[in-house]
Amino acid sequence: MKKKLVVLTGAGISAESGIKTFRDADGLWEGHNVMDVASPEGWYKNKALVLDFYNQRRRQLHQVKPNLGHIVLAELENDFDVHIITQNVDNLHEQAGSSKVLHLHGELLKVRSTVDETYILEWKSDLTLGDVDENGNQLRPYIVWFGEAVSALDEAIAITQTADYLVIIGTSMQVYPAAGLLHYSNKNVPVFYIDPKPATIYDLQNPLEIIPLNATEGVPLLREKLLKRE
C-alpha cells in the first residue's frame, strides 16, 4: 500500500505560473480593499465590482499553465497516495494531473447560488448580474470570503490526520484556519516546508525539514528526498 502524502499549497506555487498573489505588499487585492471584493459586506455593497474582480481572475486563469511544481506533485501519485489541500482557487493542480485536490477557499471555475449554498455550477466564462439559479436567485463566485465558514475544513483535518508525510508549499502559514492544519498530523510524521522565505512555525512537535526554494525547484528536490526514504 502506498504511503499517504498530504500536501498543503498556497499562493506561492501558483505565482510561478503567472497568477498574481491576491494580497500585495500594500494589503490591497489588485488595487482593491480586500473587504470590498472578498466579503459578504462587499458583495451586498457593490455586486458589479465583485463580479468584475472575479471575472478578471477567471480570464487570467485561462491564460496560464501548471508549472514544474504542480507537475511533479501529480507525478508523485506513481509512488504515493497524494492528497492536495490547497488554499488556491485556481485549477492548476487538476490541470497538471493531480487526482485528489481539496479546495479550502473555493474555486474560480465554479459559481453558486446566493441562497442555496449546495447549488454549485461549473462556470468558465464571465458571471454577470442576471445570471441566476433555477429559482431565480443571483449566482455568485464559489469563493469562501472573509467571515464565511470554511466548509471543507473538517475533511481537510481528517485527511491531514492520516498523513505519513506532510508537505507545505508556497504559503506563509499565517492565514487561519488553514495554518492550523499541520497541528492535526501525528507527531511522528515528517513535515517538509518548501518556500523561499519560510515563516517560523510555532509549537510544531513534528520533525521539520525546511527547503528554502520556490516550488519549481523545491518539489523536484522533495521527490528525491521522499524516494530515498522508501
Coordinates of N, CA and C in Angstrom, one line a residue:
M1 N 0.8 -1.2 0.0 CA 0.0 0.0 0.0 C 0.9 1.3 0.0
K2 N 0.5 2.2 -0.8 CA 1.3 3.4 -0.9 C 1.1 4.3 0.3
K3 N 2.2 4.9 0.7 CA 2.1 5.8 1.9 C 1.4 7.1 1.5
K4 N 0.7 7.7 2.4 CA -0.1 8.9 2.1 C 0.7 10.2 2.3
L5 N 0.8 10.9 1.2 CA 1.5 12.2 1.2 C 0.4 13.3 1.1
V6 N 0.4 14.1 2.2 CA -0.6 15.2 2.2 C 0.1 16.5 2.0
V7 N -0.3 17.3 1.0 CA 0.4 18.5 0.6 C -0.6 19.7 0.8
L8 N -0.1 20.7 1.5 CA -0.9 21.9 1.7 C -0.2 23.0 0.9
T9 N -0.9 23.5 -0.1 CA -0.3 24.5 -1.0 C -1.0 25.9 -0.9
G10 N -0.2 26.9 -1.1 CA -0.7 28.3 -1.1 C -0.3 29.1 -2.3
A11 N -0.5 30.4 -2.2 CA -0.3 31.2 -3.4 C 1.0 31.1 -4.1
G12 N 2.1 30.8 -3.3 CA 3.4 30.7 -3.9 C 3.6 29.8 -5.1
I13 N 2.9 28.7 -5.0 CA 3.1 27.7 -6.1 C 2.4 28.2 -7.4
S14 N 1.3 28.9 -7.3 CA 0.6 29.4 -8.4 C 1.2 30.7 -9.0
A15 N 1.9 31.4 -8.1 CA 2.6 32.7 -8.6 C 3.6 32.3 -9.6
E16 N 4.2 31.2 -9.5 CA 5.3 30.8 -10.5 C 4.7 30.5 -11.9
S17 N 3.4 30.3 -11.9 CA 2.7 30.1 -13.2 C 2.2 31.4 -13.8
G18 N 2.4 32.5 -13.0 CA 2.0 33.8 -13.5 C 0.7 34.3 -12.9
I19 N 0.1 33.6 -12.0 CA -1.1 34.1 -11.3 C -0.6 35.0 -10.1
K20 N -1.1 36.2 -10.2 CA -0.7 37.2 -9.2 C -1.3 36.8 -7.8
T21 N -0.5 36.9 -6.8 CA -1.0 36.6 -5.4 C -2.0 37.7 -5.1
F22 N -3.1 37.4 -4.5 CA -4.1 38.3 -4.3 C -3.6 39.5 -3.4
R23 N -3.0 39.2 -2.3 CA -2.6 40.2 -1.4 C -1.2 40.8 -1.7
D24 N -1.2 42.0 -2.1 CA 0.1 42.6 -2.4 C 0.7 43.2 -1.1
A25 N 1.9 43.8 -1.3 CA 2.6 44.3 -0.1 C 1.8 45.4 0.6
D26 N 1.0 46.2 -0.2 CA 0.3 47.3 0.4 C -1.1 46.8 1.0
G27 N -1.3 45.5 1.0 CA -2.5 45.0 1.6 C -3.7 45.0 0.7
L28 N -3.5 45.5 -0.5 CA -4.7 45.6 -1.5 C -4.7 44.3 -2.4
W29 N -5.8 44.0 -2.8 CA -6.0 42.9 -3.8 C -6.3 43.5 -5.2
E30 N -5.3 43.5 -6.0 CA -5.4 44.0 -7.4 C -6.0 45.5 -7.3
G31 N -5.5 46.2 -6.3 CA -5.9 47.6 -6.2 C -7.1 47.9 -5.4
H32 N -7.7 46.8 -4.9 CA -9.0 46.9 -4.1 C -8.8 46.6 -2.7
N33 N -9.5 47.3 -1.8 CA -9.5 46.9 -0.4 C -10.1 45.5 -0.3
V34 N -9.5 44.6 0.4 CA -9.9 43.2 0.5 C -11.3 43.0 0.8
M35 N -11.8 43.9 1.7 CA -13.2 43.7 2.2 C -14.2 44.1 1.1
D36 N -13.8 44.9 0.1 CA -14.7 45.3 -0.9 C -14.9 44.2 -2.0
V37 N -14.0 43.2 -2.1 CA -14.1 42.2 -3.1 C -14.1 40.8 -2.5
A38 N -13.9 40.6 -1.2 CA -13.8 39.3 -0.7 C -14.5 39.2 0.7
S39 N -15.7 39.8 0.7 CA -16.5 39.7 2.0 C -18.0 39.8 1.6
P40 N -18.8 39.2 2.4 CA -20.3 39.3 2.1 C -20.7 40.8 2.1
E41 N -20.1 41.6 3.0 CA -20.4 43.0 3.0 C -20.1 43.7 1.7
G42 N -18.9 43.4 1.1 CA -18.5 43.9 -0.1 C -19.5 43.5 -1.3
W43 N -19.9 42.3 -1.2 CA -20.9 41.8 -2.2 C -22.2 42.6 -2.2
Y44 N -22.7 42.8 -1.0 CA -24.0 43.5 -0.9 C -23.8 45.0 -1.2
K45 N -22.6 45.5 -1.0 CA -22.4 46.9 -1.3 C -22.3 47.2 -2.8
N46 N -21.6 46.3 -3.5 CA -21.3 46.5 -4.9 C -21.1 45.2 -5.6
K47 N -22.2 44.5 -6.0 CA -22.1 43.2 -6.7 C -21.4 43.3 -8.0
A48 N -21.6 44.4 -8.7 CA -20.9 44.5 -10.1 C -19.4 44.5 -9.9
L49 N -18.9 45.3 -8.9 CA -17.5 45.3 -8.7 C -16.9 43.9 -8.3
V50 N -17.6 43.2 -7.5 CA -17.1 41.9 -7.1 C -17.1 40.9 -8.2
L51 N -18.2 41.0 -9.0 CA -18.3 40.1 -10.2 C -17.2 40.4 -11.2
D52 N -16.9 41.7 -11.4 CA -15.8 42.1 -12.3 C -14.5 41.6 -11.8
F53 N -14.3 41.7 -10.5 CA -13.0 41.3 -9.9 C -12.7 39.8 -10.2
Y54 N -13.7 39.0 -10.0 CA -13.5 37.6 -10.2 C -13.6 37.2 -11.6
N55 N -14.3 37.9 -12.4 CA -14.2 37.7 -13.9 C -12.8 37.9 -14.4
Q56 N -12.1 38.9 -13.9 CA -10.8 39.2 -14.4 C -9.8 38.0 -13.9
R57 N -10.0 37.6 -12.7 CA -9.2 36.4 -12.2 C -9.5 35.2 -13.0
R58 N -10.8 35.0 -13.4 CA -11.1 33.8 -14.2 C -10.5 33.9 -15.6
R59 N -10.6 35.0 -16.2 CA -9.9 35.2 -17.5 C -8.4 34.9 -17.5
Q60 N -7.8 35.4 -16.4 CA -6.4 35.2 -16.3 C -6.0 33.7 -16.2
L61 N -6.9 33.0 -15.5 CA -6.7 31.6 -15.3 C -6.7 30.8 -16.6
H62 N -7.4 31.3 -17.6 CA -7.4 30.6 -18.9 C -6.1 30.8 -19.7
Q63 N -5.3 31.7 -19.2 CA -4.1 32.0 -19.9 C -2.8 31.5 -19.3
V64 N -2.9 30.7 -18.2 CA -1.7 30.2 -17.5 C -1.7 28.7 -17.5
K65 N -0.6 28.1 -17.3 CA -0.4 26.7 -17.3 C 0.3 26.2 -16.0
P66 N 0.1 25.0 -15.6 CA 0.8 24.4 -14.4 C 2.3 24.5 -14.6
N67 N 3.0 24.7 -13.5 CA 4.5 24.8 -13.6 C 5.0 23.4 -13.1
L68 N 6.4 23.4 -13.0 CA 7.0 22.1 -12.7 C 6.6 21.6 -11.3
G69 N 6.4 22.6 -10.4 CA 5.9 22.2 -9.0 C 4.6 21.4 -9.1
H70 N 3.6 22.0 -9.8 CA 2.4 21.2 -10.0 C 2.6 19.9 -10.6
I71 N 3.4 19.8 -11.7 CA 3.5 18.6 -12.5 C 4.2 17.5 -11.7
V72 N 5.2 17.9 -10.9 CA 5.9 16.8 -10.1 C 5.0 16.3 -9.0
L73 N 4.2 17.2 -8.4 CA 3.2 16.7 -7.4 C 2.3 15.7 -8.0
A74 N 1.8 15.9 -9.2 CA 1.0 15.0 -9.9 C 1.7 13.7 -10.2
E75 N 3.0 13.8 -10.6 CA 3.8 12.6 -10.9 C 4.0 11.7 -9.6
L76 N 4.0 12.4 -8.5 CA 4.3 11.6 -7.2 C 3.2 10.6 -6.9
E77 N 2.0 10.7 -7.6 CA 1.0 9.8 -7.4 C 1.4 8.4 -7.9
N78 N 2.5 8.3 -8.7 CA 3.0 7.0 -9.1 C 3.6 6.2 -7.9
D79 N 4.0 7.0 -6.9 CA 4.7 6.3 -5.8 C 4.0 6.5 -4.4
F80 N 3.1 7.5 -4.4 CA 2.4 7.8 -3.1 C 0.9 8.0 -3.3
D81 N 0.2 7.9 -2.2 CA -1.2 8.3 -2.2 C -1.3 9.8 -1.9
V82 N -1.3 10.6 -2.9 CA -1.1 12.0 -2.8 C -2.5 12.7 -2.6
H83 N -2.6 13.5 -1.5 CA -3.8 14.3 -1.3 C -3.4 15.8 -1.2
I84 N -3.9 16.6 -2.1 CA -3.5 18.0 -2.1 C -4.7 18.8 -1.4
I85 N -4.3 19.6 -0.4 CA -5.2 20.5 0.2 C -4.7 21.9 -0.2
T86 N -5.5 22.6 -0.9 CA -5.0 23.9 -1.4 C -5.8 25.1 -1.0
Q87 N -5.1 26.2 -0.7 CA -5.8 27.5 -0.4 C -6.1 28.2 -1.7
N88 N -5.6 27.7 -2.8 CA -5.7 28.4 -4.1 C -7.1 28.1 -4.7
V89 N -7.5 29.1 -5.5 CA -8.8 28.9 -6.1 C -8.7 28.6 -7.6
D90 N -7.5 28.5 -8.1 CA -7.3 28.1 -9.5 C -7.3 26.6 -9.6
N91 N -7.2 26.1 -10.9 CA -7.3 24.6 -11.1 C -6.0 24.1 -11.6
L92 N -4.9 24.7 -11.3 CA -3.6 24.3 -11.8 C -3.2 22.9 -11.4
H93 N -3.6 22.5 -10.2 CA -3.3 21.1 -9.7 C -4.0 20.1 -10.6
E94 N -5.3 20.4 -10.8 CA -6.1 19.5 -11.7 C -5.5 19.5 -13.1
Q95 N -5.1 20.6 -13.6 CA -4.6 20.7 -15.0 C -3.3 19.8 -15.1
A96 N -2.5 19.8 -14.0 CA -1.3 19.1 -14.0 C -1.5 17.6 -13.9
G97 N -2.7 17.2 -13.5 CA -3.0 15.7 -13.4 C -3.2 15.2 -12.0
S98 N -3.2 16.1 -11.0 CA -3.4 15.6 -9.6 C -4.9 15.1 -9.5
S99 N -5.1 14.0 -8.9 CA -6.5 13.4 -8.9 C -7.3 13.7 -7.6
K100 N -6.5 14.0 -6.5 CA -7.2 14.2 -5.2 C -6.9 15.6 -4.7
V101 N -7.7 16.6 -5.1 CA -7.5 18.0 -4.7 C -8.7 18.5 -3.9
L102 N -8.4 19.1 -2.8 CA -9.5 19.7 -1.9 C -9.2 21.2 -1.9
H103 N -10.2 22.0 -2.3 CA -10.0 23.4 -2.3 C -10.6 24.0 -1.0
L104 N -9.8 24.6 -0.2 CA -10.3 25.1 1.1 C -11.1 26.4 0.9
H105 N -10.7 27.2 -0.1 CA -11.3 28.6 -0.2 C -12.1 28.7 -1.5
G106 N -12.6 27.6 -2.1 CA -13.4 27.7 -3.2 C -12.7 27.5 -4.5
E107 N -13.4 27.7 -5.6 CA -12.8 27.5 -7.0 C -13.3 28.6 -7.9
L108 N -12.4 29.2 -8.7 CA -12.8 30.2 -9.6 C -13.7 29.7 -10.7
L109 N -13.5 28.5 -11.1 CA -14.3 27.9 -12.2 C -15.6 27.3 -11.8
K110 N -16.1 27.7 -10.7 CA -17.4 27.3 -10.2 C -18.1 28.6 -9.6
V111 N -19.5 28.5 -9.7 CA -20.3 29.5 -9.0 C -21.4 28.8 -8.2
R112 N -22.0 29.6 -7.3 CA -23.0 29.0 -6.5 C -24.2 30.0 -6.3
S113 N -25.3 29.5 -5.9 CA -26.5 30.3 -5.6 C -26.2 31.2 -4.4
T114 N -26.7 32.4 -4.4 CA -26.6 33.2 -3.2 C -27.5 32.8 -2.1
V115 N -28.5 31.9 -2.4 CA -29.4 31.4 -1.4 C -29.1 30.0 -1.0
D116 N -28.9 29.1 -1.9 CA -28.7 27.7 -1.7 C -27.2 27.4 -1.9
E117 N -26.5 27.2 -0.8 CA -25.0 27.0 -0.8 C -24.7 25.7 -1.5
T118 N -25.6 24.8 -1.6 CA -25.3 23.5 -2.2 C -25.6 23.5 -3.7
Y119 N -26.1 24.6 -4.2 CA -26.4 24.8 -5.7 C -25.1 25.3 -6.3
I120 N -24.3 24.4 -6.9 CA -23.0 24.8 -7.5 C -22.9 24.4 -8.9
L121 N -22.4 25.3 -9.8 CA -22.3 25.0 -11.2 C -20.8 25.2 -11.6
E122 N -20.4 24.4 -12.6 CA -19.1 24.7 -13.3 C -19.4 26.0 -14.1
W123 N -18.3 26.9 -14.2 CA -18.5 28.2 -14.8 C -17.2 28.7 -15.3
K124 N -17.0 28.7 -16.6 CA -15.7 29.1 -17.2 C -15.7 30.5 -17.8
S125 N -16.9 31.1 -18.0 CA -16.9 32.4 -18.6 C -17.2 33.5 -17.6
D126 N -17.5 34.7 -18.0 CA -17.9 35.8 -17.1 C -19.2 35.5 -16.4
L127 N -19.3 35.9 -15.1 CA -20.5 35.8 -14.4 C -21.1 37.3 -14.3
T128 N -22.3 37.4 -14.6 CA -22.9 38.8 -14.6 C -24.2 38.9 -13.8
L129 N -24.6 40.1 -13.5 CA -25.8 40.3 -12.8 C -26.9 39.8 -13.7
G130 N -27.8 39.0 -13.2 CA -28.9 38.4 -14.0 C -28.6 36.9 -14.3
D131 N -27.4 36.4 -14.0 CA -27.2 35.0 -14.0 C -27.7 34.4 -12.7
V132 N -28.7 33.5 -12.9 CA -29.4 33.1 -11.7 C -29.5 31.5 -11.6
D133 N -29.9 31.1 -10.4 CA -30.1 29.6 -10.3 C -31.5 29.2 -10.8
E134 N -31.9 28.0 -10.6 CA -33.2 27.5 -11.1 C -34.4 28.2 -10.5
N135 N -34.1 28.8 -9.3 CA -35.2 29.5 -8.6 C -35.2 31.0 -8.8
G136 N -34.3 31.5 -9.7 CA -34.2 32.9 -9.9 C -33.3 33.7 -9.0
N137 N -32.5 33.0 -8.2 CA -31.6 33.7 -7.2 C -30.3 34.0 -7.9
Q138 N -29.7 35.2 -7.7 CA -28.5 35.5 -8.3 C -27.4 34.5 -8.0
L139 N -26.5 34.2 -9.0 CA -25.3 33.4 -8.7 C -24.2 34.3 -8.3
R140 N -23.3 33.7 -7.5 CA -22.1 34.4 -7.0 C -20.9 33.6 -7.2
P141 N -19.7 34.1 -7.1 CA -18.5 33.3 -7.2 C -18.5 32.2 -6.1
Y142 N -18.0 31.1 -6.4 CA -17.8 30.0 -5.5 C -16.5 30.1 -4.7
I143 N -16.5 31.2 -3.9 CA -15.3 31.6 -3.2 C -15.7 31.7 -1.7
V144 N -14.8 31.3 -0.8 CA -15.0 31.5 0.6 C -14.5 32.9 1.0
W145 N -15.4 33.8 1.3 CA -15.0 35.1 1.6 C -14.7 35.3 3.1
F146 N -14.0 36.4 3.4 CA -13.7 36.6 4.8 C -15.0 36.7 5.6
G147 N -15.0 36.0 6.8 CA -16.2 36.0 7.6 C -17.1 34.8 7.3
E148 N -16.8 34.0 6.2 CA -17.6 32.8 5.9 C -16.9 31.6 6.4
A149 N -17.7 30.6 6.7 CA -17.2 29.3 7.2 C -16.4 28.6 6.1
V150 N -15.3 27.9 6.4 CA -14.6 27.0 5.5 C -15.2 25.7 5.6
S151 N -16.1 25.4 4.7 CA -16.9 24.1 4.8 C -16.1 22.9 4.6
A152 N -14.9 23.0 3.9 CA -14.1 21.9 3.6 C -13.1 21.6 4.7
L153 N -13.2 22.4 5.8 CA -12.1 22.2 6.9 C -12.1 20.9 7.5
D154 N -13.3 20.4 7.9 CA -13.4 19.1 8.6 C -12.8 18.0 7.7
E155 N -13.1 18.0 6.4 CA -12.5 17.0 5.5 C -11.0 17.2 5.5
A156 N -10.5 18.4 5.4 CA -9.1 18.7 5.4 C -8.4 18.1 6.7
I157 N -9.0 18.3 7.8 CA -8.5 17.8 9.1 C -8.4 16.3 9.0
A158 N -9.4 15.7 8.6 CA -9.5 14.2 8.5 C -8.3 13.7 7.6
I159 N -8.1 14.3 6.5 CA -7.0 13.9 5.6 C -5.7 14.1 6.2
T160 N -5.5 15.2 6.9 CA -4.2 15.5 7.5 C -3.9 14.5 8.6
Q161 N -4.9 14.0 9.3 CA -4.7 13.1 10.4 C -4.2 11.7 9.9
T162 N -4.3 11.5 8.6 CA -3.9 10.2 8.1 C -2.6 10.2 7.3
A163 N -1.9 11.4 7.4 CA -0.7 11.6 6.6 C 0.5 10.7 7.1
D164 N 1.3 10.2 6.2 CA 2.6 9.6 6.5 C 3.7 10.6 6.3
Y165 N 3.4 11.5 5.4 CA 4.3 12.7 5.2 C 3.4 13.9 4.9
L166 N 3.9 15.0 5.5 CA 3.1 16.3 5.3 C 4.0 17.3 4.7
V167 N 3.5 18.0 3.6 CA 4.3 18.9 2.8 C 3.6 20.2 2.8
I168 N 4.3 21.3 3.0 CA 3.7 22.7 2.9 C 4.5 23.4 1.8
I169 N 3.7 24.0 0.9 CA 4.4 24.6 -0.3 C 3.8 26.0 -0.5
G170 N 4.6 27.0 -0.5 CA 4.2 28.4 -1.0 C 3.2 29.0 -0.2
T171 N 3.2 28.9 1.1 CA 2.3 29.6 2.0 C 3.0 30.1 3.2
S172 N 2.5 31.2 3.7 CA 3.1 31.8 4.9 C 2.7 31.1 6.2
M173 N 1.7 30.3 6.1 CA 1.2 29.6 7.3 C 0.7 30.6 8.3
Q174 N 0.2 31.8 7.8 CA -0.3 32.8 8.7 C -1.8 33.0 8.6
V175 N -2.5 32.3 7.6 CA -3.9 32.5 7.4 C -4.7 31.3 8.0
Y176 N -5.5 31.6 9.0 CA -6.3 30.5 9.6 C -7.7 30.4 9.0
P177 N -8.3 29.3 9.0 CA -7.9 28.0 9.7 C -6.9 27.2 9.0
A178 N -6.5 27.5 7.7 CA -5.6 26.6 7.0 C -4.3 26.4 7.7
A179 N -3.8 27.5 8.4 CA -2.5 27.4 9.0 C -2.4 26.4 10.2
G180 N -3.6 26.1 10.7 CA -3.6 25.2 11.9 C -3.7 23.8 11.5
L181 N -3.8 23.5 10.2 CA -3.9 22.1 9.8 C -2.8 21.2 10.2
L182 N -1.5 21.7 10.0 CA -0.4 20.8 10.3 C -0.4 20.3 11.7
H183 N -1.0 21.0 12.6 CA -1.0 20.6 14.0 C -2.0 19.4 14.2
Y184 N -2.7 19.0 13.2 CA -3.6 17.8 13.3 C -2.8 16.5 12.9
S185 N -1.7 16.6 12.4 CA -0.9 15.4 11.9 C -0.4 14.7 13.2
N186 N -0.1 13.4 13.0 CA 0.5 12.7 14.1 C 1.9 13.2 14.3
K187 N 2.4 13.2 15.6 CA 3.6 13.9 15.9 C 4.8 13.3 15.4
N188 N 4.8 12.1 14.9 CA 6.0 11.4 14.3 C 6.0 11.6 12.8
V189 N 5.1 12.3 12.2 CA 5.0 12.5 10.8 C 6.0 13.6 10.3
P190 N 6.9 13.2 9.4 CA 7.9 14.3 8.9 C 7.1 15.4 8.2
V191 N 7.6 16.6 8.4 CA 7.0 17.8 7.7 C 8.1 18.4 6.8
F192 N 7.8 18.7 5.6 CA 8.7 19.4 4.7 C 8.0 20.7 4.3
Y193 N 8.8 21.8 4.4 CA 8.3 23.1 4.2 C 9.0 23.7 3.1
I194 N 8.4 23.9 1.9 CA 9.1 24.4 0.7 C 8.6 25.9 0.5
D195 N 9.5 26.8 0.6 CA 9.2 28.2 0.5 C 10.5 29.0 0.5
P196 N 10.7 29.9 -0.5 CA 12.0 30.7 -0.5 C 12.1 31.6 0.7
K197 N 11.0 32.0 1.3 CA 11.0 32.8 2.6 C 10.1 32.2 3.6
P198 N 10.6 31.0 4.1 CA 9.7 30.3 5.1 C 9.4 31.0 6.3
A199 N 8.2 31.0 6.8 CA 7.8 31.6 8.0 C 8.2 30.7 9.2
T200 N 8.3 31.2 10.4 CA 8.5 30.4 11.6 C 7.2 29.7 11.9
I201 N 7.3 28.4 12.1 CA 6.2 27.6 12.5 C 6.3 27.3 14.0
Y202 N 5.4 27.8 14.8 CA 5.5 27.7 16.2 C 4.8 26.4 16.7
D203 N 5.2 25.9 17.8 CA 4.6 24.8 18.5 C 4.4 23.5 17.7
L204 N 5.3 23.3 16.8 CA 5.3 22.1 16.0 C 6.2 21.1 16.6
Q205 N 5.6 19.9 16.9 CA 6.4 18.8 17.5 C 6.9 17.8 16.5
N206 N 6.5 17.9 15.3 CA 6.9 17.0 14.2 C 8.4 17.3 13.8
P207 N 9.1 16.3 13.3 CA 10.4 16.6 12.6 C 10.1 17.4 11.4
L208 N 10.8 18.5 11.3 CA 10.6 19.5 10.3 C 11.9 19.7 9.4
E209 N 11.7 19.7 8.1 CA 12.8 20.0 7.2 C 12.4 21.1 6.3
I210 N 13.1 22.2 6.3 CA 12.8 23.4 5.5 C 13.6 23.3 4.2
I211 N 12.9 23.5 3.1 CA 13.6 23.5 1.8 C 13.4 25.0 1.3
P212 N 14.3 25.8 1.4 CA 14.2 27.3 1.2 C 14.3 27.6 -0.3
L213 N 13.4 27.0 -1.1 CA 13.4 27.2 -2.6 C 11.9 27.4 -3.0
N214 N 11.8 28.0 -4.2 CA 10.4 28.1 -4.8 C 10.0 26.7 -5.2
A215 N 8.7 26.6 -5.6 CA 8.1 25.3 -5.9 C 8.7 24.5 -7.0
T216 N 9.1 25.3 -8.1 CA 9.6 24.6 -9.3 C 11.0 24.0 -9.0
E217 N 11.7 24.5 -8.0 CA 13.0 23.9 -7.6 C 12.8 23.0 -6.5
G218 N 11.9 23.3 -5.5 CA 11.8 22.6 -4.3 C 11.1 21.3 -4.4
V219 N 10.0 21.2 -5.3 CA 9.2 20.0 -5.3 C 10.0 18.9 -6.0
P220 N 10.8 19.1 -7.1 CA 11.7 18.0 -7.6 C 12.7 17.5 -6.5
L221 N 13.2 18.4 -5.7 CA 14.1 18.0 -4.6 C 13.4 17.2 -3.6
L222 N 12.2 17.6 -3.3 CA 11.3 16.9 -2.3 C 11.1 15.4 -2.8
R223 N 10.8 15.3 -4.1 CA 10.6 13.9 -4.7 C 11.9 13.1 -4.4
E224 N 13.0 13.6 -4.6 CA 14.3 12.9 -4.4 C 14.4 12.4 -3.0
K225 N 14.1 13.4 -2.0 CA 14.2 13.1 -0.6 C 13.2 12.0 -0.2
L226 N 12.0 12.1 -0.7 CA 11.0 11.1 -0.3 C 11.3 9.7 -0.9
L227 N 11.7 9.7 -2.1 CA 12.0 8.4 -2.7 C 13.2 7.7 -2.0
K228 N 14.1 8.4 -1.5 CA 15.2 7.8 -0.8 C 14.8 7.2 0.5
R229 N 13.6 7.7 1.1 CA 13.1 7.2 2.3 C 12.3 5.9 2.1
E230 N 11.9 5.6 0.9 CA 11.1 4.5 0.7 C 11.9 3.2 0.5

